[in-house]
mmCIF file of C-alpha atoms and ligand atoms in Angstrom:
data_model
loop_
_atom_site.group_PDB
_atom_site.id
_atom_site.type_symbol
_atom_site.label_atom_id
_atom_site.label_comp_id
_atom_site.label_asym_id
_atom_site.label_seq_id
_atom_site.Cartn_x
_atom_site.Cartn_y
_atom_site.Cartn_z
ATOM 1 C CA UNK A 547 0.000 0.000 0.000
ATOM 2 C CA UNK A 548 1.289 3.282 -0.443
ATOM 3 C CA UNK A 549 1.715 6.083 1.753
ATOM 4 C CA UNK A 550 -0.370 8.532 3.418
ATOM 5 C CA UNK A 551 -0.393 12.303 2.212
ATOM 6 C CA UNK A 552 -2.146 15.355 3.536
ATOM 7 C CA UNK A 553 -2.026 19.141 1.832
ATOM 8 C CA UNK A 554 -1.903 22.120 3.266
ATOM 9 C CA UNK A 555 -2.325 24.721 1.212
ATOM 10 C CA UNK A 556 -5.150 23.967 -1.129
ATOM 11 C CA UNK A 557 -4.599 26.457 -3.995
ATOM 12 C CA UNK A 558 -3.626 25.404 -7.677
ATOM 13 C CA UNK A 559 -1.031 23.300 -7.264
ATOM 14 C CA UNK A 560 -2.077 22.203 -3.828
ATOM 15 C CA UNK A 561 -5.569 20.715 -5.336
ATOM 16 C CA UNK A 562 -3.950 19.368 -8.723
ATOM 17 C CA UNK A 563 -1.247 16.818 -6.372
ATOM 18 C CA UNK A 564 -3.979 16.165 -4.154
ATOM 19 C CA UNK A 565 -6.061 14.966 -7.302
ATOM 20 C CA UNK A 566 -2.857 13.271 -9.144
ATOM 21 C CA UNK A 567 -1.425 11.020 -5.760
ATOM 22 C CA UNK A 568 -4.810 10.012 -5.181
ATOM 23 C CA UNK A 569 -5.551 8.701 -8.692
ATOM 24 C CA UNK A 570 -1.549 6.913 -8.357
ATOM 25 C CA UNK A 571 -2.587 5.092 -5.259
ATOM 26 C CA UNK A 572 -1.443 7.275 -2.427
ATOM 27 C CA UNK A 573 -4.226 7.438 0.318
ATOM 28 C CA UNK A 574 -5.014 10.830 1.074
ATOM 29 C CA UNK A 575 -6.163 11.609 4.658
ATOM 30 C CA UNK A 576 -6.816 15.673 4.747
ATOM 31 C CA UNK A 577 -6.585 18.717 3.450
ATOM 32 C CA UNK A 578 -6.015 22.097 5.386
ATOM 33 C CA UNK A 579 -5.937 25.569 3.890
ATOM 34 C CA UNK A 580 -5.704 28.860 5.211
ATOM 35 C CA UNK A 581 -9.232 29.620 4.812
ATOM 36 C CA UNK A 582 -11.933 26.531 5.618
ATOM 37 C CA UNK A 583 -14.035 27.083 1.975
ATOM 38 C CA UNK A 584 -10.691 26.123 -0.049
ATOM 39 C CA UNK A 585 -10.054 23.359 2.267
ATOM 40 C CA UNK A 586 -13.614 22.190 2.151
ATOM 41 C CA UNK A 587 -13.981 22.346 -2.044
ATOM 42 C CA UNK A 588 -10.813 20.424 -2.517
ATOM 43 C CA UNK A 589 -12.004 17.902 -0.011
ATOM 44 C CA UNK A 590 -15.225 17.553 -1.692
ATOM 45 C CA UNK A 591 -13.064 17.580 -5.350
ATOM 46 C CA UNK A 592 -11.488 14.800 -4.166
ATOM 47 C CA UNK A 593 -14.196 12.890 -2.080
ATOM 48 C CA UNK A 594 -11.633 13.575 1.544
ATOM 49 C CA UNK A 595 -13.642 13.902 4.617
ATOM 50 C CA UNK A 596 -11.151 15.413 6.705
ATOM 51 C CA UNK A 597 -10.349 19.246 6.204
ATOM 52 C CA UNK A 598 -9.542 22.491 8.234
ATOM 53 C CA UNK A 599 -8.134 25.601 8.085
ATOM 54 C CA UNK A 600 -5.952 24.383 11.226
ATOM 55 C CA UNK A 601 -2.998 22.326 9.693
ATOM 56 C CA UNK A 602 -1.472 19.937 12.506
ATOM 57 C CA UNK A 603 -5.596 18.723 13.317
ATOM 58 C CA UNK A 604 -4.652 16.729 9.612
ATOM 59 C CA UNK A 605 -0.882 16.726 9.397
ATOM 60 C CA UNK A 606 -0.275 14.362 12.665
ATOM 61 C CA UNK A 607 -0.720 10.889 10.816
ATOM 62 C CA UNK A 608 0.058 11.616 7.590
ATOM 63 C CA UNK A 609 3.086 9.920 6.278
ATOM 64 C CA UNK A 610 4.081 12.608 3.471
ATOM 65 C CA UNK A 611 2.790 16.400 3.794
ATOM 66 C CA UNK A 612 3.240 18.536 1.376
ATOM 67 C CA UNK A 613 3.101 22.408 2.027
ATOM 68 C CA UNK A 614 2.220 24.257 -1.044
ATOM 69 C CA UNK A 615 1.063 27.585 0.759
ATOM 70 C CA UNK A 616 2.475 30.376 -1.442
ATOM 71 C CA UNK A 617 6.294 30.501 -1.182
ATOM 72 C CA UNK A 618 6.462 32.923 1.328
ATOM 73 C CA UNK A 619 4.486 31.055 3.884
ATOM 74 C CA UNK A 620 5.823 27.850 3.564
ATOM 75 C CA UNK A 621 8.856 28.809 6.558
ATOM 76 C CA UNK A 622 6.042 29.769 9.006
ATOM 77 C CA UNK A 623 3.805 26.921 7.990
ATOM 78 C CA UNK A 624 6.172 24.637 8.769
ATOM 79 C CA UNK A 625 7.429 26.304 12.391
ATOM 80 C CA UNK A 626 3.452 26.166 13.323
ATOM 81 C CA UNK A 627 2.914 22.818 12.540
ATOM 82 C CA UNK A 628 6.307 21.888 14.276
ATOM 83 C CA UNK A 629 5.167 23.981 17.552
ATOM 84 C CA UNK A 630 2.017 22.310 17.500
ATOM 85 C CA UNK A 631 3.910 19.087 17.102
ATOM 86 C CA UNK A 632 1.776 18.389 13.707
ATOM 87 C CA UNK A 633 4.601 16.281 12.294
ATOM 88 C CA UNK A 634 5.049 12.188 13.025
ATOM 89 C CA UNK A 635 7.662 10.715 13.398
ATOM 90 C CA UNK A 636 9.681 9.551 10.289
ATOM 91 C CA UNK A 637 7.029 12.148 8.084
ATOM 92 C CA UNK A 638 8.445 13.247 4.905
ATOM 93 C CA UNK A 639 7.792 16.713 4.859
ATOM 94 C CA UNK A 640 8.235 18.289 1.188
ATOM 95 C CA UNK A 641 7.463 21.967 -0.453
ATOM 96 C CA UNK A 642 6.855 22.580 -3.991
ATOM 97 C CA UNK A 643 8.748 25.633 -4.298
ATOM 98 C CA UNK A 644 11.299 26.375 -7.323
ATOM 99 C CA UNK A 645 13.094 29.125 -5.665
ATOM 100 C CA UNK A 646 13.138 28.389 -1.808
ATOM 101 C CA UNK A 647 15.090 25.215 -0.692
ATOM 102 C CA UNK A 648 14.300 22.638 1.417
ATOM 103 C CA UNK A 649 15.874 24.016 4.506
ATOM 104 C CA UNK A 650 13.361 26.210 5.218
ATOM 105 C CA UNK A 651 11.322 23.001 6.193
ATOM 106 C CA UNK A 652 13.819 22.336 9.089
ATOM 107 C CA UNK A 653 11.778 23.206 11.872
ATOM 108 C CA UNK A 654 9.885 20.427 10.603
ATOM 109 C CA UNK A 655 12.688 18.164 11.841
ATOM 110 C CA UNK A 656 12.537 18.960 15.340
ATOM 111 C CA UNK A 657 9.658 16.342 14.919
ATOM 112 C CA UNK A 658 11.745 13.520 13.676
ATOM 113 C CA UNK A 659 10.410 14.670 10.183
ATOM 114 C CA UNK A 660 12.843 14.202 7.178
ATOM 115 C CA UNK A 661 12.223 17.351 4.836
ATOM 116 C CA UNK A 662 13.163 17.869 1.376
ATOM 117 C CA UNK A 663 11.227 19.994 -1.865
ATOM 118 C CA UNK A 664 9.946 18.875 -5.483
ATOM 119 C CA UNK A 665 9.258 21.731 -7.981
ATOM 120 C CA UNK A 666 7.238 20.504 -11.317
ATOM 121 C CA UNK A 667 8.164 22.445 -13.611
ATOM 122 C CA UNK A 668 5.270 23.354 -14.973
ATOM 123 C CA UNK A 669 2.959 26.197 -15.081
ATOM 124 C CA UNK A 670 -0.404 25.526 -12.998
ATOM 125 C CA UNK A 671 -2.720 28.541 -13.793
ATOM 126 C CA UNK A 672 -5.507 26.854 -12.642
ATOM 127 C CA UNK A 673 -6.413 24.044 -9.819
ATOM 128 C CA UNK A 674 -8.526 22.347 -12.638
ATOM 129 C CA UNK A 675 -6.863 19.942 -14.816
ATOM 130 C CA UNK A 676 -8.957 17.343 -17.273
ATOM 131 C CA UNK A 677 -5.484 15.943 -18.235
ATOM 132 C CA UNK A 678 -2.711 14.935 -15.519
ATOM 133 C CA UNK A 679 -0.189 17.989 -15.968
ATOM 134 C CA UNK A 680 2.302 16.036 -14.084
ATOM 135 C CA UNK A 681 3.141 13.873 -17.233
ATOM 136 C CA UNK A 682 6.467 14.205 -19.087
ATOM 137 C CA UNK A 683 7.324 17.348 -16.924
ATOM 138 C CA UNK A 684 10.280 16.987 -14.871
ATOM 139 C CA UNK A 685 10.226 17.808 -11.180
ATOM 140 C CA UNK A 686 13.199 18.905 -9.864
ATOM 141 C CA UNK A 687 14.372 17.393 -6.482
ATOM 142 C CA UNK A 688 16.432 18.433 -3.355
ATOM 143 C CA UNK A 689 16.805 17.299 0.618
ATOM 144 C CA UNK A 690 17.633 14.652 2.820
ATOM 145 C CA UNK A 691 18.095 11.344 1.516
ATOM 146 C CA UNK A 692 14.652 9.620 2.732
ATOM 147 C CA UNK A 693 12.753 12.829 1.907
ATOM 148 C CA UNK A 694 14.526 12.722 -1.809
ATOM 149 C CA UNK A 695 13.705 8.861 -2.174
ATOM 150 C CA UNK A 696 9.604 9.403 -1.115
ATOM 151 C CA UNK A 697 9.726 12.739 -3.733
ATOM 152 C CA UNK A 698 11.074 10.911 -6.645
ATOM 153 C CA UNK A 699 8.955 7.804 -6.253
ATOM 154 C CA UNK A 700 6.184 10.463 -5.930
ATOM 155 C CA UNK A 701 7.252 12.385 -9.320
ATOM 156 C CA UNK A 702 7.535 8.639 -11.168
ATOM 157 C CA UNK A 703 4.080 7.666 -10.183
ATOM 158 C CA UNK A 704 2.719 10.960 -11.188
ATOM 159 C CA UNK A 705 4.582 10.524 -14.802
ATOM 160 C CA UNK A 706 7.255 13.282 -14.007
ATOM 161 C CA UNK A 707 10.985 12.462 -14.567
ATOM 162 C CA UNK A 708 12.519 13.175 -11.377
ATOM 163 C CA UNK A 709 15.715 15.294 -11.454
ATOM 164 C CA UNK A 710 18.001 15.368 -8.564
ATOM 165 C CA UNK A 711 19.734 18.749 -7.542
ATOM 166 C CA UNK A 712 21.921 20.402 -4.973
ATOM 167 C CA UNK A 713 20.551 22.564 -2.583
ATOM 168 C CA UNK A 714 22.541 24.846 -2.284
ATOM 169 C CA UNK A 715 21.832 25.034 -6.548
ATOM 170 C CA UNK A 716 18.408 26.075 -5.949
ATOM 171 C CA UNK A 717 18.304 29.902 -6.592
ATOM 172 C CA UNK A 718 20.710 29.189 -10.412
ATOM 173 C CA UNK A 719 18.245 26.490 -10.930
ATOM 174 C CA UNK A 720 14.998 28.271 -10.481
ATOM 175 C CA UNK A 721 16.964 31.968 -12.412
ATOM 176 C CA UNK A 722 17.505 29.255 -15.661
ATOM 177 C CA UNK A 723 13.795 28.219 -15.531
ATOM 178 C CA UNK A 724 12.645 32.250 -15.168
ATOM 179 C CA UNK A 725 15.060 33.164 -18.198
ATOM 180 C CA UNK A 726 14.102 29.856 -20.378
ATOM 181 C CA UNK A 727 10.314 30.685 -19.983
ATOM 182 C CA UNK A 728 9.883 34.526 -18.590
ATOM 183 C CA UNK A 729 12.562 36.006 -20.748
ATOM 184 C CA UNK A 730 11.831 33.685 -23.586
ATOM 185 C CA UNK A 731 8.349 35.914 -23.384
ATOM 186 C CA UNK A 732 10.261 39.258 -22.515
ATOM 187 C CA UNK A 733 12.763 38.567 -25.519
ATOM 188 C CA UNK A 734 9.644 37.895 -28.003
ATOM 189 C CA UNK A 735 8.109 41.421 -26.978
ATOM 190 C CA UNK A 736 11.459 43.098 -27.974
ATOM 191 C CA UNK A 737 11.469 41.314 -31.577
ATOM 192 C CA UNK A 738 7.221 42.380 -31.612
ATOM 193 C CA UNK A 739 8.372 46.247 -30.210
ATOM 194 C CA UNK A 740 11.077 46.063 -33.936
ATOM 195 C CA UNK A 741 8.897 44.854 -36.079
ATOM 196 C CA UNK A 742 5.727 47.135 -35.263
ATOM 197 C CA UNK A 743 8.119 50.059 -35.588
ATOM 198 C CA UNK A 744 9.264 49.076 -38.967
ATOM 199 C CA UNK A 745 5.382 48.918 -39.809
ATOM 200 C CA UNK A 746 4.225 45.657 -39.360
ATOM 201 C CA UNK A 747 1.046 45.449 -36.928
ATOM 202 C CA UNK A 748 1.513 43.789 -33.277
ATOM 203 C CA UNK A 749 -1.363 41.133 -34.180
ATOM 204 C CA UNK A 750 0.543 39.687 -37.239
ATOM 205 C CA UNK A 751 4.065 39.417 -34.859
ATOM 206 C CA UNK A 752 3.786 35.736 -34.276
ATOM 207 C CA UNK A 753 2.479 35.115 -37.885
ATOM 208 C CA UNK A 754 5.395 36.640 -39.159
ATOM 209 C CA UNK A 755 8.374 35.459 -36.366
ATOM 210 C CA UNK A 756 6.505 32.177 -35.505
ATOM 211 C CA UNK A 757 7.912 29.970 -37.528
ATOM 212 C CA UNK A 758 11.633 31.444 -37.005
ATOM 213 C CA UNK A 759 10.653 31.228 -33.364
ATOM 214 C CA UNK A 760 9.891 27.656 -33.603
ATOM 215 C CA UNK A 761 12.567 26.522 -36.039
ATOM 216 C CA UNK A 762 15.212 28.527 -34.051
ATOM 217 C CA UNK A 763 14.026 25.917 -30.666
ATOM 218 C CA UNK A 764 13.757 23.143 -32.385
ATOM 219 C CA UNK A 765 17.975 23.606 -34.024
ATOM 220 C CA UNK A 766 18.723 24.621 -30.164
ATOM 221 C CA UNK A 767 16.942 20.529 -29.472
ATOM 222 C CA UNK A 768 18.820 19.232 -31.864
ATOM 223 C CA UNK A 769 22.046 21.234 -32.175
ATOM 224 C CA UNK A 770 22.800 23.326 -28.909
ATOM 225 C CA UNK A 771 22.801 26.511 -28.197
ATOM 226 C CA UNK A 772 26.285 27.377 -30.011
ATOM 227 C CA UNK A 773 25.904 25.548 -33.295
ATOM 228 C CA UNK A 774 22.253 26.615 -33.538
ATOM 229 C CA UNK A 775 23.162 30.449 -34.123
ATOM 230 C CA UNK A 776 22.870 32.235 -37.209
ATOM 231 C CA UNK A 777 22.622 35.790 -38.399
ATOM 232 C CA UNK A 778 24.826 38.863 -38.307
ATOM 233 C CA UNK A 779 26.906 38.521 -35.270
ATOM 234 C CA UNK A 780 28.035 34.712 -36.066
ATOM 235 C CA UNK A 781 28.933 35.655 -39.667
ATOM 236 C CA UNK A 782 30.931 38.762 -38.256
ATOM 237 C CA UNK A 783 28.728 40.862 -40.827
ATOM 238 C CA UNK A 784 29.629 43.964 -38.211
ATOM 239 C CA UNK A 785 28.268 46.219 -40.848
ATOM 240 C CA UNK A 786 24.331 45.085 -40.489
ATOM 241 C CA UNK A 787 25.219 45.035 -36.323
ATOM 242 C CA UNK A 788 26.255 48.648 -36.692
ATOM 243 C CA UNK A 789 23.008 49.928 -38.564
ATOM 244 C CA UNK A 790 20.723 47.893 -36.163
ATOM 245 C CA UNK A 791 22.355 49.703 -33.239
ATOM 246 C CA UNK A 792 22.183 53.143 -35.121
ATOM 247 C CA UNK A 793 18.701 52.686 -36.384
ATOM 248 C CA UNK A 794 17.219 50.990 -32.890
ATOM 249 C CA UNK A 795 19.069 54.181 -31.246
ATOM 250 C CA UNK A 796 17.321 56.229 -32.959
ATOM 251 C CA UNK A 797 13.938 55.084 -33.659
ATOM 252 C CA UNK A 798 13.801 52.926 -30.372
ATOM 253 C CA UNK A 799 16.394 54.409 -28.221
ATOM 254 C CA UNK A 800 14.520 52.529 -25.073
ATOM 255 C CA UNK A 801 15.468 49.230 -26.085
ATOM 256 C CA UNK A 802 18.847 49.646 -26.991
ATOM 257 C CA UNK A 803 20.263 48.676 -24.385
ATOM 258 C CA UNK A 804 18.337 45.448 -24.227
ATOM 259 C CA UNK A 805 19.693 44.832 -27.899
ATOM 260 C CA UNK A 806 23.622 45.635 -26.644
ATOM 261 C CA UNK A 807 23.262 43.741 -23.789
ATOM 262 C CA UNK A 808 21.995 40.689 -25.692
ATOM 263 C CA UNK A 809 24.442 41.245 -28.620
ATOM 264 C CA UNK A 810 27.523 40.893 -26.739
ATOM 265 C CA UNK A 811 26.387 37.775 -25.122
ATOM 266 C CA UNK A 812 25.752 36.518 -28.385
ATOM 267 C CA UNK A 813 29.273 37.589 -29.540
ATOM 268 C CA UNK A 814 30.556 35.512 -26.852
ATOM 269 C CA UNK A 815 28.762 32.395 -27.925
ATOM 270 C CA UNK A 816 30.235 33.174 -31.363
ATOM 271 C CA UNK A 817 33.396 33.493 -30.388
ATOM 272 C CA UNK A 818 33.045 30.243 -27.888
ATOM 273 C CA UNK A 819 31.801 28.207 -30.854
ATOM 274 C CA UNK A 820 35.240 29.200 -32.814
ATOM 275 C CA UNK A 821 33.513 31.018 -35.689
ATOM 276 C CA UNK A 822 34.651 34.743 -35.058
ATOM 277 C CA UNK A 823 38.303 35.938 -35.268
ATOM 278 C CA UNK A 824 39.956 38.365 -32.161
ATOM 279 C CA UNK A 825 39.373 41.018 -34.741
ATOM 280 C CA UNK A 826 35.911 40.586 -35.324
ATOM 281 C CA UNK A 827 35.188 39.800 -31.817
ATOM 282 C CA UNK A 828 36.474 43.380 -30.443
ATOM 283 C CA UNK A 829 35.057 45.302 -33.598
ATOM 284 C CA UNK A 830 31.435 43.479 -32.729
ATOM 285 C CA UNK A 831 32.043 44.385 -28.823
ATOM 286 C CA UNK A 832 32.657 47.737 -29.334
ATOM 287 C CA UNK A 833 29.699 48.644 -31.814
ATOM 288 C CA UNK A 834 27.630 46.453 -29.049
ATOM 289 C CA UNK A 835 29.368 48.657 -25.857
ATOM 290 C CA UNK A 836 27.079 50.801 -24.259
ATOM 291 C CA UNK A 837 28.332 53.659 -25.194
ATOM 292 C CA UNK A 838 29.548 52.617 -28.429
HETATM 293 N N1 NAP B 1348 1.402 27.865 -9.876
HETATM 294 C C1 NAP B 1348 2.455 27.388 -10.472
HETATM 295 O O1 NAP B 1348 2.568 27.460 -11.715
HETATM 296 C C2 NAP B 1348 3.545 26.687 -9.699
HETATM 297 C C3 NAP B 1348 4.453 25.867 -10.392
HETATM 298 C C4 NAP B 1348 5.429 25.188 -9.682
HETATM 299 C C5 NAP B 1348 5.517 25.323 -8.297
HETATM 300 N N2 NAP B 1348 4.632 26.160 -7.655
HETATM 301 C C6 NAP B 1348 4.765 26.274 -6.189
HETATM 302 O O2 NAP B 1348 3.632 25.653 -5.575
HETATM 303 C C7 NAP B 1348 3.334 26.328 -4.346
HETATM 304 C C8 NAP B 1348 1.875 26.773 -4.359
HETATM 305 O O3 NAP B 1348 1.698 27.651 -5.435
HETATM 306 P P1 NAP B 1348 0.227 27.893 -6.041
HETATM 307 O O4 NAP B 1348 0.437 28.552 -7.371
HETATM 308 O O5 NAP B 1348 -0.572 26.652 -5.959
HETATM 309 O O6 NAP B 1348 -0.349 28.972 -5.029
HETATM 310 P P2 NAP B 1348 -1.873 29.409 -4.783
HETATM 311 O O7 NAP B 1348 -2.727 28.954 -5.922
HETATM 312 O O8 NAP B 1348 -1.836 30.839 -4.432
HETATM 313 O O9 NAP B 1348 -2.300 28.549 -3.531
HETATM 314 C C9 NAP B 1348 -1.736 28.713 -2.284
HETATM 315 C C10 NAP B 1348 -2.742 28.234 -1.251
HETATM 316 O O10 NAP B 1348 -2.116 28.318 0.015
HETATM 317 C C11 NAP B 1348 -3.111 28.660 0.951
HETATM 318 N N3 NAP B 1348 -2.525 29.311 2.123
HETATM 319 C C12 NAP B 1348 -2.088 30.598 2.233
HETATM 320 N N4 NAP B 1348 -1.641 30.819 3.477
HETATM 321 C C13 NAP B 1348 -1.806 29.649 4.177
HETATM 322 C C14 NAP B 1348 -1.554 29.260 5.504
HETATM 323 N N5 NAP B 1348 -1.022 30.110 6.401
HETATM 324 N N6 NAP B 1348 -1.883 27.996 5.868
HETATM 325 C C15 NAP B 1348 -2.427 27.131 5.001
HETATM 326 N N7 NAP B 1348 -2.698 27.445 3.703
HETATM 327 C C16 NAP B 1348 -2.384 28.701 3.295
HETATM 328 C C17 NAP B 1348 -4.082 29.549 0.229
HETATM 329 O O11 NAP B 1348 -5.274 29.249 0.879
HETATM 330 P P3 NAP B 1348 -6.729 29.899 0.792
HETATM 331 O O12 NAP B 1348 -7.211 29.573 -0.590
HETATM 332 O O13 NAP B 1348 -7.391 29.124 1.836
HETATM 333 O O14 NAP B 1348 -6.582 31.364 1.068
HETATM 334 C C18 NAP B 1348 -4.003 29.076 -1.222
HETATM 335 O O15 NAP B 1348 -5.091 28.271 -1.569
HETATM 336 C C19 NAP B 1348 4.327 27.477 -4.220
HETATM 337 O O16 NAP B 1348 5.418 27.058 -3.438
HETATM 338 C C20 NAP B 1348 4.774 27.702 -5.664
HETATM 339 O O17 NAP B 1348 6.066 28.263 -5.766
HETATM 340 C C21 NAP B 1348 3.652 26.832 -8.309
#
């Protein structure tokens, strides 16, 4: 039989694992939440009888509790639940968070707890889900060693691949998943900002960059990020590099900088990828310096 599991925090992604364990065979006990109607819905979601808005009345025989209360509650959560000795022994106490490690559990361990964290990476906008948005996603993994063997059976029976990291990696780990899908969106708004200037209308952007947007990710899946670049600064054309820079300067002067900034790190994969000479590489850096 599996283990036992209990929520607290029954928000999106609180709700979703509650719904996804269950249907993989792990016996969920309660759910608490801060308020007693978001407790009550997901217990009546998932057909739980026990809920409250006071976590350790469901947390003391659970064998797993996960604490997906927004990020900056989880440290608190945790300390409550420990001072109202809400943790069994030998609990696996886990958070969800991308950015926070699993340290802020410790608290938890006063208990005889063993605490540890497993992000999905994924996007939950929603606690609804007709599909199990676990699947194929992987959920990246930290703690102590009993915490990190219940999380990754936990992200295998939910379909996840389980990915094991330091914890002390955290913070680098969650900054590469805000610039892979956060700046991925902020970069596509400076390519729209260009092209509206130069005339073309902000609703046929993706129509127009789409498919260089896709084909550019799917070289970067086959190829790598070095031998997937094309385009001016790779062919050390520092004559088209210069007019972008004038003509952004002047007709977009606000998002020059953005452009600079981005150039030179793209002269450095260049340059790492063996395709620029020392020549080309300082003439490129200094059109691309910010005062250049
Ligand atoms: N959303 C995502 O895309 C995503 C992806 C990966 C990881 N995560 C992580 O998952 C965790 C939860 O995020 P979320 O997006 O599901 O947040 P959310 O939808 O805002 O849900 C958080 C829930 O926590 C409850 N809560 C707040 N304070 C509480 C307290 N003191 N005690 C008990 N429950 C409390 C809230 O309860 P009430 O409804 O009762 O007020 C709310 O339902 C976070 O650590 C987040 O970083 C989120």
């Amino acid at each position: 039989m599996k283990p036992s599991f209990v929520i607290v925090g029954c928000g999106k992604v609180g709700t979703i694992l509650a719904k996804q364990m269950k249907s993989s065979g792990y016996q969920l006990i309660g759910l608490a939440s801060k308020s007693l109607a978001s407790a009550q819905k997901a217990a009546e979601e998932t057909k739980t009888k026990l809920f409250s808005d006071i976590p350790w009345e469901v947390t003391i025989s659970a064998d797993i509790v996960f604490i997906t209360t927004p990020d900056g509650i989880i440290q608190e959560t945790s300390r409550k639940i420990t001072e109202n000795k809400g943790f069994k022994q030998n609990a696996v106490v886990l958070h969800c968070s991308g950015a926070l490690p699993s340290t802020i559990l410790a608290p938890a361990k006063t208990c005889g707890a063993s605490i540890g964290s497993m992000h999905p990476l994924q996007s939950f906008a929603s606690s609804e889900s007709g599909t199990n948005p676990f699947k194929g996603i992987i959920a990246a993994i930290e703690g102590e060693e009993n915490a990190i063997h219940i999380a990754r059976q936990i992200a295998e029976d939910l379909g996840s691949i389980s990915l094991t990291i330091k914890t002390d990696a955290k913070t680098l780990y969650h900054a590469a998943a805000v610039v892979a899908s956060n700046y991925l969106v902020a970069l596509q708004d400076l390519a729209f900002k260009l092209l509206q200037i130069s005339g073309i209308p902000e609703k046929s952007a993706f129509q127009v960059l789409g498919p260089l947007i896709k084909g550019t990710l799917s070289n970067i899946e086959k190829v790598g990020t070095v031998k997937a670049l094309t385009g001016p600064i790779v062919r050390g054309d520092a004559e088209t590099v210069k007019k972008h820079v004038d003509e952004i300067g002047s007709m977009a002067p606000d998002l020059l900088t953005l452009y600079r900034t981005l150039g030179r790190h793209t002269v450095n994969i260049a340059e790492s990828g063996g395709n620029l000479s020392r020549e080309k590489v300082q003439l490129l850096l200094q059109i691309l310096a910010e005062n250049g």
